[in-house]
mmCIF file of C-alpha atoms in Angstrom:
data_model
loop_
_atom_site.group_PDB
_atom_site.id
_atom_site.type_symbol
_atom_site.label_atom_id
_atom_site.label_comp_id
_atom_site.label_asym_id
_atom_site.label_seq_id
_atom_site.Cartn_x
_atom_site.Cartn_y
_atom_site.Cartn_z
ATOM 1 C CA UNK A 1046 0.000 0.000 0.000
ATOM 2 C CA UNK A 1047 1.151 3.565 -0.617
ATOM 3 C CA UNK A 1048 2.485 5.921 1.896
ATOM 4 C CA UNK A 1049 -0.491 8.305 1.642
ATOM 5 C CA UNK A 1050 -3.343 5.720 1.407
ATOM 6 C CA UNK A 1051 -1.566 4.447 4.497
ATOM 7 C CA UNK A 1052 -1.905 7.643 6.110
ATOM 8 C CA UNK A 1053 -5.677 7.908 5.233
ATOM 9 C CA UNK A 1054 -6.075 4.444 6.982
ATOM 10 C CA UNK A 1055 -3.977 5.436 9.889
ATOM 11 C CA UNK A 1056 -5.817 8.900 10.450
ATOM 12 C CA UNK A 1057 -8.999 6.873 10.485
ATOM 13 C CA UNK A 1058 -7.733 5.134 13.303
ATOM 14 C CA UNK A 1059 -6.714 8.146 14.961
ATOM 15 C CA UNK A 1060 -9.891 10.025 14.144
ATOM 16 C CA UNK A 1061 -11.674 7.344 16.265
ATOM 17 C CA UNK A 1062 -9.322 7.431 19.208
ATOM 18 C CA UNK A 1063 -10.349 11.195 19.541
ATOM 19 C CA UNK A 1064 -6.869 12.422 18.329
ATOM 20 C CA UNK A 1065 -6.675 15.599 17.132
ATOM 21 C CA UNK A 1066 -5.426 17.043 13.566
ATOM 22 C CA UNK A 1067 -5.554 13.409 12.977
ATOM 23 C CA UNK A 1068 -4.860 13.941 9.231
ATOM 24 C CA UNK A 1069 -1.523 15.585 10.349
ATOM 25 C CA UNK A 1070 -0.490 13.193 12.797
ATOM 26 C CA UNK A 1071 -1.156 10.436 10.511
ATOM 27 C CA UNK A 1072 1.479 11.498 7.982
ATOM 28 C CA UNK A 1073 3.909 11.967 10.939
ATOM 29 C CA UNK A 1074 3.676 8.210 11.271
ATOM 30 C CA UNK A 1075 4.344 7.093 8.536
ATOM 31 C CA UNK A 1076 6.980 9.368 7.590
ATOM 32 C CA UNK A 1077 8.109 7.840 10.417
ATOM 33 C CA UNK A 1078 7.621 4.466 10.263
ATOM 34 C CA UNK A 1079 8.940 4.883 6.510
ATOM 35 C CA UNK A 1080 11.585 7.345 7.020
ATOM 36 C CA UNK A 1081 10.911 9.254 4.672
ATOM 37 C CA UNK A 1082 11.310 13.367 4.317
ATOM 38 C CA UNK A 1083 8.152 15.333 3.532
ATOM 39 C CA UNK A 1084 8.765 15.614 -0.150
ATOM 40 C CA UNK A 1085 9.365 11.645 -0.269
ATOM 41 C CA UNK A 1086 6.517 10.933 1.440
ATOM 42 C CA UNK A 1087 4.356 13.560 -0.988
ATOM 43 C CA UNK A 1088 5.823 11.799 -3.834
ATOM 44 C CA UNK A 1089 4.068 8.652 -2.651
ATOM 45 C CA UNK A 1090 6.111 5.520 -2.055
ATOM 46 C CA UNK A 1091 4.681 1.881 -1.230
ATOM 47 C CA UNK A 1092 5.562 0.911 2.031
ATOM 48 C CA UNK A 1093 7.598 -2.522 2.385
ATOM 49 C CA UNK A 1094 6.691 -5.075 5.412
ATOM 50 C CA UNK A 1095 9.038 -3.742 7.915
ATOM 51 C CA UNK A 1096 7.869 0.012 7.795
ATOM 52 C CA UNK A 1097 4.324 -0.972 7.577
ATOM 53 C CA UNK A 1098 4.582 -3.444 10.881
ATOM 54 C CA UNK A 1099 6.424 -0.013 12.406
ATOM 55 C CA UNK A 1100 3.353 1.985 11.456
ATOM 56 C CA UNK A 1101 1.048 -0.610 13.232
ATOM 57 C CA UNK A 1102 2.925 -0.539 16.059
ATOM 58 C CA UNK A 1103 2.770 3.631 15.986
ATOM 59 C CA UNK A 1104 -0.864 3.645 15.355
ATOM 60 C CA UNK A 1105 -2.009 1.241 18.219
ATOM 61 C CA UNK A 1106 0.544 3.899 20.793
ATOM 62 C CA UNK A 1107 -1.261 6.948 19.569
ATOM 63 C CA UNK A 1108 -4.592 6.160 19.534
ATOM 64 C CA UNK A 1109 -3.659 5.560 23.197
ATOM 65 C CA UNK A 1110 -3.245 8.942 23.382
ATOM 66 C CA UNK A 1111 0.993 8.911 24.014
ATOM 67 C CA UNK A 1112 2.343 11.986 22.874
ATOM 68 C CA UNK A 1113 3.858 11.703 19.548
ATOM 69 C CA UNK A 1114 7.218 13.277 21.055
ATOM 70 C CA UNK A 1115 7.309 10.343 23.211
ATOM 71 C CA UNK A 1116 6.602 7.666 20.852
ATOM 72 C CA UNK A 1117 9.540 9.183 18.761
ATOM 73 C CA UNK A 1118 11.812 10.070 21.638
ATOM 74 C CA UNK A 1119 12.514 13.108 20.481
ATOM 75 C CA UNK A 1120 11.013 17.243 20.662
ATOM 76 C CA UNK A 1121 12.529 20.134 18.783
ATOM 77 C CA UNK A 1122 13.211 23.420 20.800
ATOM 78 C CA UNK A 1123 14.878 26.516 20.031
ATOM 79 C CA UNK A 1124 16.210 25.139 16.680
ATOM 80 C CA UNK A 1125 17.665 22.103 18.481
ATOM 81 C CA UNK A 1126 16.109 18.558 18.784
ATOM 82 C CA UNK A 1127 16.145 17.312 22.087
ATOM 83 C CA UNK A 1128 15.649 13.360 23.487
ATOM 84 C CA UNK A 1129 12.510 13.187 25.823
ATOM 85 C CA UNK A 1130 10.634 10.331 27.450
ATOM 86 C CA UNK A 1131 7.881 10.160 30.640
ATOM 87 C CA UNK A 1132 10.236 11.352 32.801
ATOM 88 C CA UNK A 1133 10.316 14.453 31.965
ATOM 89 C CA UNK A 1134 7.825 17.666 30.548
ATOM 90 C CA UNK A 1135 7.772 17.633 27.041
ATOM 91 C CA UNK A 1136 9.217 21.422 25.785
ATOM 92 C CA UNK A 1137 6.932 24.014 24.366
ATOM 93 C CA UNK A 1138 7.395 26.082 21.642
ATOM 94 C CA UNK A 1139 5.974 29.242 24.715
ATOM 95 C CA UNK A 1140 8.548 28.451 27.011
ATOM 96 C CA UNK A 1141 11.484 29.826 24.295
ATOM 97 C CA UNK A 1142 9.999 32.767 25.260
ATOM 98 C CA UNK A 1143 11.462 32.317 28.766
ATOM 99 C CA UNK A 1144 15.299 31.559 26.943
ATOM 100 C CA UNK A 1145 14.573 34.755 25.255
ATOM 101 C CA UNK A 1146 14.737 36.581 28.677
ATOM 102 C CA UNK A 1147 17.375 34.667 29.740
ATOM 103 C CA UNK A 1148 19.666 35.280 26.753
ATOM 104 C CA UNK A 1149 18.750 38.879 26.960
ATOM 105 C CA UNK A 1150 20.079 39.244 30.114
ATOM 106 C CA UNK A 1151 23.577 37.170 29.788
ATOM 107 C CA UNK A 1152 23.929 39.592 26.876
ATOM 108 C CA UNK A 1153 23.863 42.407 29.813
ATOM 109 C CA UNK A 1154 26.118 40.568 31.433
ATOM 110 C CA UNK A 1155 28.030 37.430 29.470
ATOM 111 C CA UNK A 1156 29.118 35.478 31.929
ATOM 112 C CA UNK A 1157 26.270 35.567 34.399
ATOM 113 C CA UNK A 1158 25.646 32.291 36.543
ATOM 114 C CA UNK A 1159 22.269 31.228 35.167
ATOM 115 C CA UNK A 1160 19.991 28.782 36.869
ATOM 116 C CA UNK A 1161 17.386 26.759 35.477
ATOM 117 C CA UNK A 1162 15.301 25.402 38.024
ATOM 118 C CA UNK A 1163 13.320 22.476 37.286
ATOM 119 C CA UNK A 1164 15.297 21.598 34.188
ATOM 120 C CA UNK A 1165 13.530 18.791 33.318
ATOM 121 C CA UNK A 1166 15.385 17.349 29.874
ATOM 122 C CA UNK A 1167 17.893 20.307 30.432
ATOM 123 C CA UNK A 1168 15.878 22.012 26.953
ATOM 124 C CA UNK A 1169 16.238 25.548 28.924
ATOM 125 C CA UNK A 1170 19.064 25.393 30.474
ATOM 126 C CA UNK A 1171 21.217 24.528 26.989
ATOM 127 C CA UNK A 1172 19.680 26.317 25.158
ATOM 128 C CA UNK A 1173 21.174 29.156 27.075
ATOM 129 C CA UNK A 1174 24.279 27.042 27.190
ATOM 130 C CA UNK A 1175 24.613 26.819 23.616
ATOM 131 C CA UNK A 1176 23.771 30.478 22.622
ATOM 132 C CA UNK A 1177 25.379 32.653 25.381
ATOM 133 C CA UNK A 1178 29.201 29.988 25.904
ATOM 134 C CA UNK A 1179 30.779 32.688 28.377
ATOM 135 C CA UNK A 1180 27.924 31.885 30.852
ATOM 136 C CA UNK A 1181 28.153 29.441 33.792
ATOM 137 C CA UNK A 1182 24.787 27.446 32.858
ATOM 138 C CA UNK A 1183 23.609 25.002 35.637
ATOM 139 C CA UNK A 1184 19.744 23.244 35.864
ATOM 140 C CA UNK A 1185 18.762 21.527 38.891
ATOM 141 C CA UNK A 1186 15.910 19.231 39.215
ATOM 142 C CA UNK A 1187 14.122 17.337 42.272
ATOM 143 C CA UNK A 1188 13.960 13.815 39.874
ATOM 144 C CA UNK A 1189 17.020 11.712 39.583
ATOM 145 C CA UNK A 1190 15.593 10.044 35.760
ATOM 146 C CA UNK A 1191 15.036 13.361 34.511
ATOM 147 C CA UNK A 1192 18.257 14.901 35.367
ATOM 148 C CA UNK A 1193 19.203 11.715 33.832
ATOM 149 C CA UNK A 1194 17.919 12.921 30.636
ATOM 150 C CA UNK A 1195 19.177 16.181 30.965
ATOM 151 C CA UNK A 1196 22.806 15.084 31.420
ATOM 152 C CA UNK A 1197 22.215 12.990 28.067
ATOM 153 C CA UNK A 1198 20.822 16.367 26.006
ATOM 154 C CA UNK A 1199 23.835 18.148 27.747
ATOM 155 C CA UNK A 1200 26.528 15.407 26.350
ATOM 156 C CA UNK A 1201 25.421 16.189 23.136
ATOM 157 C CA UNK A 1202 24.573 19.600 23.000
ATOM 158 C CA UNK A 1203 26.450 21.372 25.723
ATOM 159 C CA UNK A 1204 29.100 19.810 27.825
ATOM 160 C CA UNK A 1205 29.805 23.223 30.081
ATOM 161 C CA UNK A 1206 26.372 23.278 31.418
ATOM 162 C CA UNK A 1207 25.815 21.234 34.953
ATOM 163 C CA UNK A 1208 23.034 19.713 36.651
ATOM 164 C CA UNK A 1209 22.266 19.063 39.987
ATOM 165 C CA UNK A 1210 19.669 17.159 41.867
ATOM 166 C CA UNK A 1211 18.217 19.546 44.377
ATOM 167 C CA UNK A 1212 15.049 21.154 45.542
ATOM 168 C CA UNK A 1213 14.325 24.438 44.139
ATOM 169 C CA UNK A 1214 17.838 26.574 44.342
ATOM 170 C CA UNK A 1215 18.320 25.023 47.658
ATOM 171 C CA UNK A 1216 21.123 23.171 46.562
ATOM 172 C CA UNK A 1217 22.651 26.791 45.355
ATOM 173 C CA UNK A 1218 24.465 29.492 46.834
ATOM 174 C CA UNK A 1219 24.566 32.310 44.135
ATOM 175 C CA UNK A 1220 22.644 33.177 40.875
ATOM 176 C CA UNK A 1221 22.847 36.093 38.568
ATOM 177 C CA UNK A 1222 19.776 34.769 36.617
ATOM 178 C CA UNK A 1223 17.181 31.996 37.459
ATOM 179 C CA UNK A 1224 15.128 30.918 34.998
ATOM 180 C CA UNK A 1225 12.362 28.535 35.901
ATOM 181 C CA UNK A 1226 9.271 26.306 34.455
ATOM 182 C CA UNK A 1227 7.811 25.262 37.177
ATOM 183 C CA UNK A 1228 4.377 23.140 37.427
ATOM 184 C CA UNK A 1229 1.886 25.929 38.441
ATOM 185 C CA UNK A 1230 -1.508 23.660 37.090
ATOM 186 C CA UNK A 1231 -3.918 23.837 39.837
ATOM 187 C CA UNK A 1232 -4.097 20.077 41.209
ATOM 188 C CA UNK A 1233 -7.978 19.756 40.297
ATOM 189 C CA UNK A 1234 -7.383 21.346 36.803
ATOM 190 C CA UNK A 1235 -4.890 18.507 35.764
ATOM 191 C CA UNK A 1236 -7.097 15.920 35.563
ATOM 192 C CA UNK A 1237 -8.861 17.565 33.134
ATOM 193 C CA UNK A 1238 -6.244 18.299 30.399
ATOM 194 C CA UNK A 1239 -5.910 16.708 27.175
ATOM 195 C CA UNK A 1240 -5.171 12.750 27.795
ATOM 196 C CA UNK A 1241 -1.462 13.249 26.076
ATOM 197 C CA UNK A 1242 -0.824 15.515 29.323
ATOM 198 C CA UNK A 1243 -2.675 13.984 31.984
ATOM 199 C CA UNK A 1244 -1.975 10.414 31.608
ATOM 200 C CA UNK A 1245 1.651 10.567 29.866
ATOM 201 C CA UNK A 1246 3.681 13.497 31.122
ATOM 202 C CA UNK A 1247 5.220 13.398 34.418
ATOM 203 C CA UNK A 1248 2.211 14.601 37.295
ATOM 204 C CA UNK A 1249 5.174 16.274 39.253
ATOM 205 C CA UNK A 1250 6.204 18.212 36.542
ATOM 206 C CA UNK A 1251 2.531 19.655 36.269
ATOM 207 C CA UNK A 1252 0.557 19.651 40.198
ATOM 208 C CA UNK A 1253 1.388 23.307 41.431
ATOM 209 C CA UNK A 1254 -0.958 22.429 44.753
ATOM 210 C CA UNK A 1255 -4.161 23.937 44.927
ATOM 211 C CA UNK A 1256 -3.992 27.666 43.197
ATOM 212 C CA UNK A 1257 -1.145 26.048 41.162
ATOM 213 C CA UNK A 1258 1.940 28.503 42.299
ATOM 214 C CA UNK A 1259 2.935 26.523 45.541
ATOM 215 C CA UNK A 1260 6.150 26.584 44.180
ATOM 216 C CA UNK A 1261 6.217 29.448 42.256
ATOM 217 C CA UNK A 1262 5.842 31.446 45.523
ATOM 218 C CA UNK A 1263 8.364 29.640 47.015
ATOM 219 C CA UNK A 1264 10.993 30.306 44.309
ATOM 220 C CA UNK A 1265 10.209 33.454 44.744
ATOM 221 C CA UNK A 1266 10.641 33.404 48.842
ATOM 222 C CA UNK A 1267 14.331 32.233 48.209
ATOM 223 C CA UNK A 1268 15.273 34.733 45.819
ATOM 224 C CA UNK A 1269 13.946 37.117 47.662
ATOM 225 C CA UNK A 1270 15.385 36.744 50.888
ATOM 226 C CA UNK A 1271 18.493 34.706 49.956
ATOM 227 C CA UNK A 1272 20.156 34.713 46.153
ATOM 228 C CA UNK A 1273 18.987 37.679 45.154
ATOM 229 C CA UNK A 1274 19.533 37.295 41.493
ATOM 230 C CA UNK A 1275 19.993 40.444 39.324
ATOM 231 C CA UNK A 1276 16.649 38.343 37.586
ATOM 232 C CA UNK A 1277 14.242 35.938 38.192
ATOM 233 C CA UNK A 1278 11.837 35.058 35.486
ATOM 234 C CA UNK A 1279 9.406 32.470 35.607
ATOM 235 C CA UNK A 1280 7.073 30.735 33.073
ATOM 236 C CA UNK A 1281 3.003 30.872 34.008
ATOM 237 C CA UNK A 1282 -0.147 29.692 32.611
ATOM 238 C CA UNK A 1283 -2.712 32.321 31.441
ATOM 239 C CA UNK A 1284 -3.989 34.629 33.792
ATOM 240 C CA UNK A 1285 -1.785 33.966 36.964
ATOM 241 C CA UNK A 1286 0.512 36.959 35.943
ATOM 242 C CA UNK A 1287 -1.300 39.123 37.673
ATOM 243 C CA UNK A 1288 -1.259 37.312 41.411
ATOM 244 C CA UNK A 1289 2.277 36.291 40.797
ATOM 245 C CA UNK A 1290 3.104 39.838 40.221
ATOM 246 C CA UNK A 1291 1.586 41.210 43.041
ATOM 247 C CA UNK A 1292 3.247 38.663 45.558
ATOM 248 C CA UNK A 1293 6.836 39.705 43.824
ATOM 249 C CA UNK A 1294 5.580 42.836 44.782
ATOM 250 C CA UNK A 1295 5.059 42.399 48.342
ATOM 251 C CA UNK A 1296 8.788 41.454 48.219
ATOM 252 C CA UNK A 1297 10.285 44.220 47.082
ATOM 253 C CA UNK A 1298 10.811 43.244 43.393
ATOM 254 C CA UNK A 1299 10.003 45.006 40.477
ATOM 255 C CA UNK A 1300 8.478 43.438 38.397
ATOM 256 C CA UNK A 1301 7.563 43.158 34.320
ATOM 257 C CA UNK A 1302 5.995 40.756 32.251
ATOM 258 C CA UNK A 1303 6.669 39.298 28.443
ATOM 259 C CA UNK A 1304 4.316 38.561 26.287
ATOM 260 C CA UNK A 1305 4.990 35.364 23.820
ATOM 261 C CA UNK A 1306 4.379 35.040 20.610
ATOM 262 C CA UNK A 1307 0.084 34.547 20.732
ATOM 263 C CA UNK A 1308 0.377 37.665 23.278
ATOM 264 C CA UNK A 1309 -0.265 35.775 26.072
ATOM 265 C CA UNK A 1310 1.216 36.998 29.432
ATOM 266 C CA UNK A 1311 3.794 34.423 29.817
ATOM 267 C CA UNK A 1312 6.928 35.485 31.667
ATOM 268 C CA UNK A 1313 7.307 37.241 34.738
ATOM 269 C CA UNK A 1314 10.220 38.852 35.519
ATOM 270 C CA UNK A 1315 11.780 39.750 39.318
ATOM 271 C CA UNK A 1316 14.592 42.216 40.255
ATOM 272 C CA UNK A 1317 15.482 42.952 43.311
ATOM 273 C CA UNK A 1318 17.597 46.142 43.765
#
């Protein structure tokens, strides 16, 4: 069978496991399963046994509802491709917003100490690594298996940058810049997100206790009273700029928020004179 009437099949399967742009995802596997580049697969091959058992085997773990990035092991951010699995968040394409305010400020100041707290697969943190090399880079995590990925991405990527198992920036003494991604879904709200996020990714990486921004506030607690980093910017769903803000605030920070690229209040920024 050809490669696109094998992606009509496969996006009816998908279709009926609830999947969305299942038309989309459907070419995804079996450009995967194929290995074939877009303008192969438009050119429309036939499929030999091997890459068509592959495809099966792709179909039947997406109509489960596992995130494609998963299934393939791999997520691009910031122009680099980065291994993932369940152990850690899969990177969004609104959270280069947050490297964007990170980079701006090592630019202030190129070899800042910069912090990535929560690192996850280490996307954040090397990114920095990778664009601003006169920086000490370091991400710290609370999970052993995703600092375990991270330490893979950084082999790879960027050797200079270091990670740490810690909570927080307790394991730290100093920080020019902490940049941070931390889970700040309200507990009862996570159950009802899309079934790629709430039964795949990580629940740790998501529960932010009951207003979501448990630790969020407490980030901001410990740079207030104890790094005091020339910046502190954190990534935060929509709407929550405004309380986060406000507790900064009460800390003596100024504060400012960035706006990503749908012009959604997404990054809220800390100094601390």
């Amino acid at each position: 069978m050809s490669a696109r009437a094998e992606a009509a099949r496969a996006a009816r399967s998908l279709k009926a496991a609830r999947v969305p742009d299942a038309a989309f995802e459907a070419e995804l596997l079996v450009r995967t399963a194929a290995g074939l580049t877009r303008p192969e697969y438009f050119a429309n091959p036939d499929l030999d046994g091997e890459a068509r058992e592959r495809l099966e085997d792709l179909i039947r773990r997406r109509s489960m509802r596992e995130p494609f990035a998963y299934i393939t092991g791999r997520r691009e951010f910031f122009g680099r491709e980065f291994a993932v699995t369940p152990d850690v968040l899969i990177p969004r394409p609104e959270t280069e917003t947050l490297v964007e305010v990170g980079l701006a400020e090592v630019k202030r100041n190129p070899n800042a100490v910069v912090v990535d707290v929560g690192a996850g697969s280490g996307a954040i943190a090397i990114s920095v690594a990778v664009e601003a090399p006169q920086a000490t880079v370091v991400g710290v995590d609370v999970s052993a298996t995703a600092l375990g990925v991270a330490r893979g991405n950084a082999a790879r990527l960027a050797p200079s940058v270091r990670f740490v198992r810690g909570n927080l920036a307790d394991a730290l003494g100093h920080a020019d810049v902490v940049l941070a991604n931390l889970p700040y879904i309200p507990s009862r709200t996570v159950l009802t997100l899309e079934p790629e996020v709430r039964d795949w990714e990580p629940r740790r990486a998501l529960d932010g206790g009951p207003d979501g921004l448990d630790l969020v506030r407490a980030l901001i607690d410990d740079c207030a009273r104890r790094l005091r980093p020339r910046l502190l910017a954190l990534e935060l769903a929509v709407g929550q700029d405004v309380a986060v803000s406000r507790y900064g605030e009460s800390l003596g920070a100024s504060v400012s928020v960035v706006r990503d690229l749908a012009g959604i209040e997404r990054v809220v920024c800390f100094r601390w004179a």
